[in-house]
mmCIF file of N, CA and C in Angstrom:
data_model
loop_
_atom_site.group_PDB
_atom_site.id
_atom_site.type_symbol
_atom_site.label_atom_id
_atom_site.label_comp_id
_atom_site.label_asym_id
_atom_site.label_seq_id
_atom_site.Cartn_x
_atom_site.Cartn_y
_atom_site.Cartn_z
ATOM 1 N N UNK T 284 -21.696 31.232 54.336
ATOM 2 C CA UNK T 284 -22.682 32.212 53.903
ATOM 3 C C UNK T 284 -24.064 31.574 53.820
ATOM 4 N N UNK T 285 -24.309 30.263 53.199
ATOM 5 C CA UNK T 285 -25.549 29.771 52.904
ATOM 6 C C UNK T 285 -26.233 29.135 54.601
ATOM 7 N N UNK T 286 -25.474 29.133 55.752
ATOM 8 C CA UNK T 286 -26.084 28.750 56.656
ATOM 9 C C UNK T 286 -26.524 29.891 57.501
ATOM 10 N N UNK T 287 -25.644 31.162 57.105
ATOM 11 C CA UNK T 287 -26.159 31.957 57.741
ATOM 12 C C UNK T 287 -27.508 32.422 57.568
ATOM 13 N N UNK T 288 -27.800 32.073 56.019
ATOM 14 C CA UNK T 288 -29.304 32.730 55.427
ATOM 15 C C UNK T 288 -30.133 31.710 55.984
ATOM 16 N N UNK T 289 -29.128 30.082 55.842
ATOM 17 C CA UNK T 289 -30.518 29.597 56.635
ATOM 18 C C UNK T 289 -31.091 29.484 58.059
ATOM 19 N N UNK T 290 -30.145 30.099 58.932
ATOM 20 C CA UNK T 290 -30.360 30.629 60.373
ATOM 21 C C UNK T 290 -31.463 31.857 60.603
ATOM 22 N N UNK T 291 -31.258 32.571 59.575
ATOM 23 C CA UNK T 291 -32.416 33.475 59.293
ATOM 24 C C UNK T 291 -33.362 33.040 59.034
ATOM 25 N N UNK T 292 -33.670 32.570 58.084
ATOM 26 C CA UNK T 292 -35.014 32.090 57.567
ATOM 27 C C UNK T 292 -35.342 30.994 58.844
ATOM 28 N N UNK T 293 -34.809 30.203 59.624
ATOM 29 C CA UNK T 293 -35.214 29.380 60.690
ATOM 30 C C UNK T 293 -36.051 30.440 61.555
ATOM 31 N N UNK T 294 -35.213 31.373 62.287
ATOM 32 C CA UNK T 294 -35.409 32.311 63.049
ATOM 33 C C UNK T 294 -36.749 33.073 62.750
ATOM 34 N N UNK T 295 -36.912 33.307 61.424
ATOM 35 C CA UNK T 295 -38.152 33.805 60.777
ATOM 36 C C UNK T 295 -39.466 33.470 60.776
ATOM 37 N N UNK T 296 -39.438 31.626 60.999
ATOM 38 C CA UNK T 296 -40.268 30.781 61.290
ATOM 39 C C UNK T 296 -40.443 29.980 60.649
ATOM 40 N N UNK T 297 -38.837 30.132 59.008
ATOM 41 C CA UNK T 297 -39.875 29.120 58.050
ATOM 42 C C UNK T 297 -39.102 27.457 58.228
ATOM 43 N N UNK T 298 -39.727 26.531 57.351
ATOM 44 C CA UNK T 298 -38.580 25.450 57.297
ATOM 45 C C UNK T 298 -37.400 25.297 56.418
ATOM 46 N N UNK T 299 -36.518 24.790 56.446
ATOM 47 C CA UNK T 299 -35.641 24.905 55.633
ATOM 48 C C UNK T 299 -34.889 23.621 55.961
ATOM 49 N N UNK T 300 -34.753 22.635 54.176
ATOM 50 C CA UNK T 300 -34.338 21.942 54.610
ATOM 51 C C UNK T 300 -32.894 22.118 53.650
ATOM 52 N N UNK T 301 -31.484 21.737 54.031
ATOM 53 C CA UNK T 301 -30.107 22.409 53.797
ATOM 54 C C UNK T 301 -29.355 20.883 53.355
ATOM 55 N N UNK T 302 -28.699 21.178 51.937
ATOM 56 C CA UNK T 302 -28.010 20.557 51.177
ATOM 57 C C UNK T 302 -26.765 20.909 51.276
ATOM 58 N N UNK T 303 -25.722 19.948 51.319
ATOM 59 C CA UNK T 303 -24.575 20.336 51.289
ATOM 60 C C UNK T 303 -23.709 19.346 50.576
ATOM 61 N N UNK T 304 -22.158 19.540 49.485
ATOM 62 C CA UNK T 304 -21.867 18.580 49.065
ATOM 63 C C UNK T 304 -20.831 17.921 50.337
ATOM 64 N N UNK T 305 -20.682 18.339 51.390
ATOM 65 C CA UNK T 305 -20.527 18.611 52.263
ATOM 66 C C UNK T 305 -21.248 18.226 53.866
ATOM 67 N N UNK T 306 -21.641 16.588 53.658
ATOM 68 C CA UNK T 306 -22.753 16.639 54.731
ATOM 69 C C UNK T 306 -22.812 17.068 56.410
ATOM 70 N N UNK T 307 -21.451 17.711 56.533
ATOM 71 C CA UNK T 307 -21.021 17.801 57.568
ATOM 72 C C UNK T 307 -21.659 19.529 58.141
ATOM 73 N N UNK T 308 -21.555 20.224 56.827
ATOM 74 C CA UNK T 308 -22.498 21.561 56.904
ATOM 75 C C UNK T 308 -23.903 21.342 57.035
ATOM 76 N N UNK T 309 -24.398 20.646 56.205
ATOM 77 C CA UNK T 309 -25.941 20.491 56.128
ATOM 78 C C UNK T 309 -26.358 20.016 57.804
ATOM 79 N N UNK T 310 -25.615 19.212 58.227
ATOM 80 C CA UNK T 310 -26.048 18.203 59.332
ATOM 81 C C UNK T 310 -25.941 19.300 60.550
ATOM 82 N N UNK T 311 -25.033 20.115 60.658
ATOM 83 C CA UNK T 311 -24.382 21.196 61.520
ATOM 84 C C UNK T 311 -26.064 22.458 61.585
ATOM 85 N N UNK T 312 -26.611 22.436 60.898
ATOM 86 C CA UNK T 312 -27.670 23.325 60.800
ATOM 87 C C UNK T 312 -29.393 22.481 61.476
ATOM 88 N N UNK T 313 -28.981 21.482 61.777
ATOM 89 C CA UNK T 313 -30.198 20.716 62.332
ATOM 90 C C UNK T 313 -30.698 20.913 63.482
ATOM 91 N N UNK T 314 -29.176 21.309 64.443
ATOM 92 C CA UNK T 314 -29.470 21.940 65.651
ATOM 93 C C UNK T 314 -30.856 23.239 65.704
ATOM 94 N N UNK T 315 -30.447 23.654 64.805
ATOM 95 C CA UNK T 315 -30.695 25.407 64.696
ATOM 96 C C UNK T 315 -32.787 24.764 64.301
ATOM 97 N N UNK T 316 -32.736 23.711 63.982
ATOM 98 C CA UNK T 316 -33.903 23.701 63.238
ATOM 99 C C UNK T 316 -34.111 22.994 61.752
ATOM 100 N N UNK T 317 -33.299 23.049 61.210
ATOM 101 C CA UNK T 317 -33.114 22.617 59.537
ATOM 102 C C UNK T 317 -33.818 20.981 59.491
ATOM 103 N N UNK T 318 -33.808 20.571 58.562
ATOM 104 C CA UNK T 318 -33.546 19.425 58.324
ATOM 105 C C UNK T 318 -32.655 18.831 57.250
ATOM 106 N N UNK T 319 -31.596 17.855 57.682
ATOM 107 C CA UNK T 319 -30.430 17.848 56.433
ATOM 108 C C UNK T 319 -30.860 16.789 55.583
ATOM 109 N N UNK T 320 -30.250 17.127 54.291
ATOM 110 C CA UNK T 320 -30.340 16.148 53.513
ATOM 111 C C UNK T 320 -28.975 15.593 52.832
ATOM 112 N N UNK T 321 -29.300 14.404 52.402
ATOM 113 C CA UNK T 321 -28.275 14.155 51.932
ATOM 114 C C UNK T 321 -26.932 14.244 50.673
ATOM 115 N N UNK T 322 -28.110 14.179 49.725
ATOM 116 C CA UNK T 322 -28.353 14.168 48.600
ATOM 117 C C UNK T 322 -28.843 15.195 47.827
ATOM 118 N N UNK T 323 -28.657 15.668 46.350
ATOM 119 C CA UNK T 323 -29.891 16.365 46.189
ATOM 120 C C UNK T 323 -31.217 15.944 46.164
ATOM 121 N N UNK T 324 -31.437 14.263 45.615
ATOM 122 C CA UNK T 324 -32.627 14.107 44.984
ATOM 123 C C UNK T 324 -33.146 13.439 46.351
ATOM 124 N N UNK T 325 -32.388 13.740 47.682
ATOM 125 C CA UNK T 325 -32.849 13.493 49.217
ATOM 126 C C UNK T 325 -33.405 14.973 49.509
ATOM 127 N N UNK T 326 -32.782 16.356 49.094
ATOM 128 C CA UNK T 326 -33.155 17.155 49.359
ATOM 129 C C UNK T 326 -34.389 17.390 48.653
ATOM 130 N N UNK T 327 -34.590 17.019 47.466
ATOM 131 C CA UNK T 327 -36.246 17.090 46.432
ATOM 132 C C UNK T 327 -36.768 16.692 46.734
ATOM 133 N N UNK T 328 -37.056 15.414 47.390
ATOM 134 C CA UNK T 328 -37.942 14.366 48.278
ATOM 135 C C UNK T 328 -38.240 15.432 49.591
ATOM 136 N N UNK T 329 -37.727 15.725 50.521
ATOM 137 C CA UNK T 329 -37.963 16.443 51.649
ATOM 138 C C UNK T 329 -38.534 17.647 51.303
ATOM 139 N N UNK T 330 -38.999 18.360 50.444
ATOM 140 C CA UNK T 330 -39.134 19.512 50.368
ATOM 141 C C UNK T 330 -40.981 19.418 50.300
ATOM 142 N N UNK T 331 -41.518 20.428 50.984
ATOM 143 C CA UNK T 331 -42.901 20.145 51.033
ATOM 144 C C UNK T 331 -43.524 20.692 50.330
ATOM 145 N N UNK T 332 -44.672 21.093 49.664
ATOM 146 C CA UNK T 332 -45.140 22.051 48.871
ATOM 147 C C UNK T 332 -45.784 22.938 49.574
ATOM 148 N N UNK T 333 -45.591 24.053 48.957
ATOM 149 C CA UNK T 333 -45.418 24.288 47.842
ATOM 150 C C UNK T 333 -43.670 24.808 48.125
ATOM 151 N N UNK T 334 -43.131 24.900 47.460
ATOM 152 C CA UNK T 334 -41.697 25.021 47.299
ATOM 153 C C UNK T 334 -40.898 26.203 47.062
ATOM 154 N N UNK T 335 -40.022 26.624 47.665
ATOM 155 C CA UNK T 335 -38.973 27.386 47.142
ATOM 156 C C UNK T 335 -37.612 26.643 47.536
ATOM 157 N N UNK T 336 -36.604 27.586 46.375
ATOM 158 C CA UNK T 336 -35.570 26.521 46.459
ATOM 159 C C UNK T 336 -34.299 28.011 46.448
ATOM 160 N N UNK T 337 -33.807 28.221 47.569
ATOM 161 C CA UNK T 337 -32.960 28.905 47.382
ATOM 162 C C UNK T 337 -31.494 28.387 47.457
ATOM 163 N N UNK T 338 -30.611 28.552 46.006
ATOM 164 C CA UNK T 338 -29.512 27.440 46.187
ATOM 165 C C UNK T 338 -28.005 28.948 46.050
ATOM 166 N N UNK T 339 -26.983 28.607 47.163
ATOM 167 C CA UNK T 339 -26.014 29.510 46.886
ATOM 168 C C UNK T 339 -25.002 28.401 46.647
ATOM 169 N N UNK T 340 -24.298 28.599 45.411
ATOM 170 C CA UNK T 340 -23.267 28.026 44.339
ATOM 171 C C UNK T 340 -22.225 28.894 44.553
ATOM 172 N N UNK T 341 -20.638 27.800 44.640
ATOM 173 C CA UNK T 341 -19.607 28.914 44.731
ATOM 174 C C UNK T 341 -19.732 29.302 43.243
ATOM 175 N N UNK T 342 -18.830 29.875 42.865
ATOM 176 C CA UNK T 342 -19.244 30.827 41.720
ATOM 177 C C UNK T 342 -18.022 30.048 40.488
ATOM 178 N N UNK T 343 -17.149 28.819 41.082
ATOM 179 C CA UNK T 343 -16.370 28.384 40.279
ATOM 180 C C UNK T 343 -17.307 27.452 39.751
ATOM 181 N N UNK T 344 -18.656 26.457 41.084
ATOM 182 C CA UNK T 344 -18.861 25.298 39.943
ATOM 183 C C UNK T 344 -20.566 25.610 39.907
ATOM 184 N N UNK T 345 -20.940 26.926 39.454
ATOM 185 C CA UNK T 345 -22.572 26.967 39.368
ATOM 186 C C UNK T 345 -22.581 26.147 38.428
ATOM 187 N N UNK T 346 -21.637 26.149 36.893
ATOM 188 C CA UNK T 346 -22.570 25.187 36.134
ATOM 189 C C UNK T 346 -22.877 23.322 36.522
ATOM 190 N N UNK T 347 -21.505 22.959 36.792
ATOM 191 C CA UNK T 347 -21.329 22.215 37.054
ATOM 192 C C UNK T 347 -22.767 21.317 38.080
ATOM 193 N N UNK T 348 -23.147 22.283 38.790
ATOM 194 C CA UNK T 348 -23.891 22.671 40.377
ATOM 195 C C UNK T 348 -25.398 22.102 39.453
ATOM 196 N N UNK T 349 -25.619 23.021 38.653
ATOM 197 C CA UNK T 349 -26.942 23.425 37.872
ATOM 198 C C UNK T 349 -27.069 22.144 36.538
ATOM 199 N N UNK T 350 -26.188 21.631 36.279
ATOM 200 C CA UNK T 350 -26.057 20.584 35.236
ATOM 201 C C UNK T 350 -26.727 18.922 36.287
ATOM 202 N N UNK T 351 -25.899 18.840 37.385
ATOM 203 C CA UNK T 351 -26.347 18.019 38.229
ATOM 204 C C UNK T 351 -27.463 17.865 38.534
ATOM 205 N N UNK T 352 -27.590 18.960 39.449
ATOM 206 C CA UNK T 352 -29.281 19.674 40.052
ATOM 207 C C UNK T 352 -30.582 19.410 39.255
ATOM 208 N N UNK T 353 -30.456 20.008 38.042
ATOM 209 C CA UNK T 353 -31.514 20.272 37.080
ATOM 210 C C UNK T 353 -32.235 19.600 37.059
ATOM 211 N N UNK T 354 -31.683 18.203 36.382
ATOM 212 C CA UNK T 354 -33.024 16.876 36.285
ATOM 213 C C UNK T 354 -33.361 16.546 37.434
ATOM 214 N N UNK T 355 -33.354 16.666 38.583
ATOM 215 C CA UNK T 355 -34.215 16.394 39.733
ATOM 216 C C UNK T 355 -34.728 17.387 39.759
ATOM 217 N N UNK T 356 -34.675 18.719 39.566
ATOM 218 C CA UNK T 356 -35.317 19.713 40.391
ATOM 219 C C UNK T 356 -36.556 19.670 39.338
ATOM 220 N N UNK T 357 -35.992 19.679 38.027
ATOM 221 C CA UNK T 357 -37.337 19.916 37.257
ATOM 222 C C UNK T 357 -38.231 18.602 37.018
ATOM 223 N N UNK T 358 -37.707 17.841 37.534
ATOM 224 C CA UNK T 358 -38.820 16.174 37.731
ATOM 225 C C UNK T 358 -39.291 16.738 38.741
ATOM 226 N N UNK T 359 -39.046 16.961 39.917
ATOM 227 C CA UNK T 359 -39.589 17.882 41.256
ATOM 228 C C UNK T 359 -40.702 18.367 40.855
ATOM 229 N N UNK T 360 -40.536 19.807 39.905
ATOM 230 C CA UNK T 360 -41.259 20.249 39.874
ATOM 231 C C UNK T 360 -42.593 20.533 39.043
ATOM 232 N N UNK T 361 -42.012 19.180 38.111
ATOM 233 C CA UNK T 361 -42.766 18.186 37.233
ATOM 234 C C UNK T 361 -44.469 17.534 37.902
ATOM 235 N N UNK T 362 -43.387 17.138 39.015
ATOM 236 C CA UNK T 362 -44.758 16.078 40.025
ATOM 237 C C UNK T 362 -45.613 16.674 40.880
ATOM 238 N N UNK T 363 -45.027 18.356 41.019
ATOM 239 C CA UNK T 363 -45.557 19.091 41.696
ATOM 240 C C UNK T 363 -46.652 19.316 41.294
ATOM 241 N N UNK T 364 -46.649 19.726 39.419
ATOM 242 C CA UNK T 364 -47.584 20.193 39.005
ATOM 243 C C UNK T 364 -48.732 19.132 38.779
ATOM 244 N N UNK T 365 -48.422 17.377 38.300
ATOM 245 C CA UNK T 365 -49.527 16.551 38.529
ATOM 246 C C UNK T 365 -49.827 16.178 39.699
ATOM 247 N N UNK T 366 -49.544 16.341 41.361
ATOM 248 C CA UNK T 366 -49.665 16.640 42.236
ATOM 249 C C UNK T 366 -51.318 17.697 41.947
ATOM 250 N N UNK T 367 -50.879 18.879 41.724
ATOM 251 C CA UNK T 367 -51.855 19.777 42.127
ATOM 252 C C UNK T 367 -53.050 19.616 41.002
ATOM 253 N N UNK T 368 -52.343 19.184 40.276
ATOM 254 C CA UNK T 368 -54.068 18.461 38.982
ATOM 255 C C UNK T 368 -54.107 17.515 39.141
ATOM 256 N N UNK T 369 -53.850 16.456 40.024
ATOM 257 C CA UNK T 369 -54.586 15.344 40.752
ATOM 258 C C UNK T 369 -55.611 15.570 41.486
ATOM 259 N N UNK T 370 -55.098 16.878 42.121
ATOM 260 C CA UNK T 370 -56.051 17.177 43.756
ATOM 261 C C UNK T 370 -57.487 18.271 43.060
ATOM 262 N N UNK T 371 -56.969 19.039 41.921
ATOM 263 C CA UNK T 371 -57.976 19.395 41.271
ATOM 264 C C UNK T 371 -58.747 18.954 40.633
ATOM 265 N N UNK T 372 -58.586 18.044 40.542
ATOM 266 C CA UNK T 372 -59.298 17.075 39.591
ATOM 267 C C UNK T 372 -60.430 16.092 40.643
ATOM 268 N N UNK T 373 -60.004 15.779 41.533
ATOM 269 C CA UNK T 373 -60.610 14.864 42.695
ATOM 270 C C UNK T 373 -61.470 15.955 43.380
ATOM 271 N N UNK T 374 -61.207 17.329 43.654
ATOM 272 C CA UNK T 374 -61.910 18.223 44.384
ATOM 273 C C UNK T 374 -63.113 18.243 42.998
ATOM 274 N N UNK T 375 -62.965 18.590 42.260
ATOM 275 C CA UNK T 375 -63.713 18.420 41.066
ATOM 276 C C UNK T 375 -64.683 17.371 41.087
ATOM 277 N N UNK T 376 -64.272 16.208 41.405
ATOM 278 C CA UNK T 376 -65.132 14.960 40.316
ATOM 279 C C UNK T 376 -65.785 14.827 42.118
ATOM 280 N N UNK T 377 -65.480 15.444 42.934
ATOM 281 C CA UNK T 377 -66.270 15.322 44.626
ATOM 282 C C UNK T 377 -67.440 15.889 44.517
ATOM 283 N N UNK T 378 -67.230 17.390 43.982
ATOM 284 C CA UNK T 378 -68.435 18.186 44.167
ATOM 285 C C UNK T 378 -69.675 18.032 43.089
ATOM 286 N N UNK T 379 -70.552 18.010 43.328
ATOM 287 C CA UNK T 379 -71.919 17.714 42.777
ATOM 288 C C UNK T 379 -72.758 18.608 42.867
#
């Protein structure tokens, strides 16, 4: 199911890069366009900004899934945000 959405979204034009615990799925979608990752905190690294993160969990181990996930995604999206008040800050201290 989750490669089919990301065959779509390829097809659509966007990037998508595909996690699997499973690297044999993730890697299988590269053809199409994807880029695989390995890992999650390989998949947080690859992801460009600005970000979306669409994740499909079988439904036995979302927590399990989301307990793992979490502290990378929200360090992710931690650095994202001093990321973009770095660059505001420098566009800032440029202009005169």
């Amino acid at each position: 199911m989750g490669s089919n959405m990301v065959q779509r979204l390829l097809r659509a034009g966007h990037q998508c890069v595909a996690y699997d615990v499973h690297p044999e799925a993730a890697q299988a979608l590269v053809k199409d366009g994807a880029v695989s990752a390995t890992t999650i905190e390989d998949f947080a690294t690859k992801l460009k900004t600005p970000r979306a993160i669409w994740m499909m969990v079988p439904a036995a181990v979302v927590d399990e899934t989301l307990k793992h996930s979490s502290r990378t995604l929200k360090k992710m999206m931690w650095l994202s945000m001093v990321e973009t008040r770095t660059t505001t800050m420098t566009f800032a201290g440029q202009s005169n």
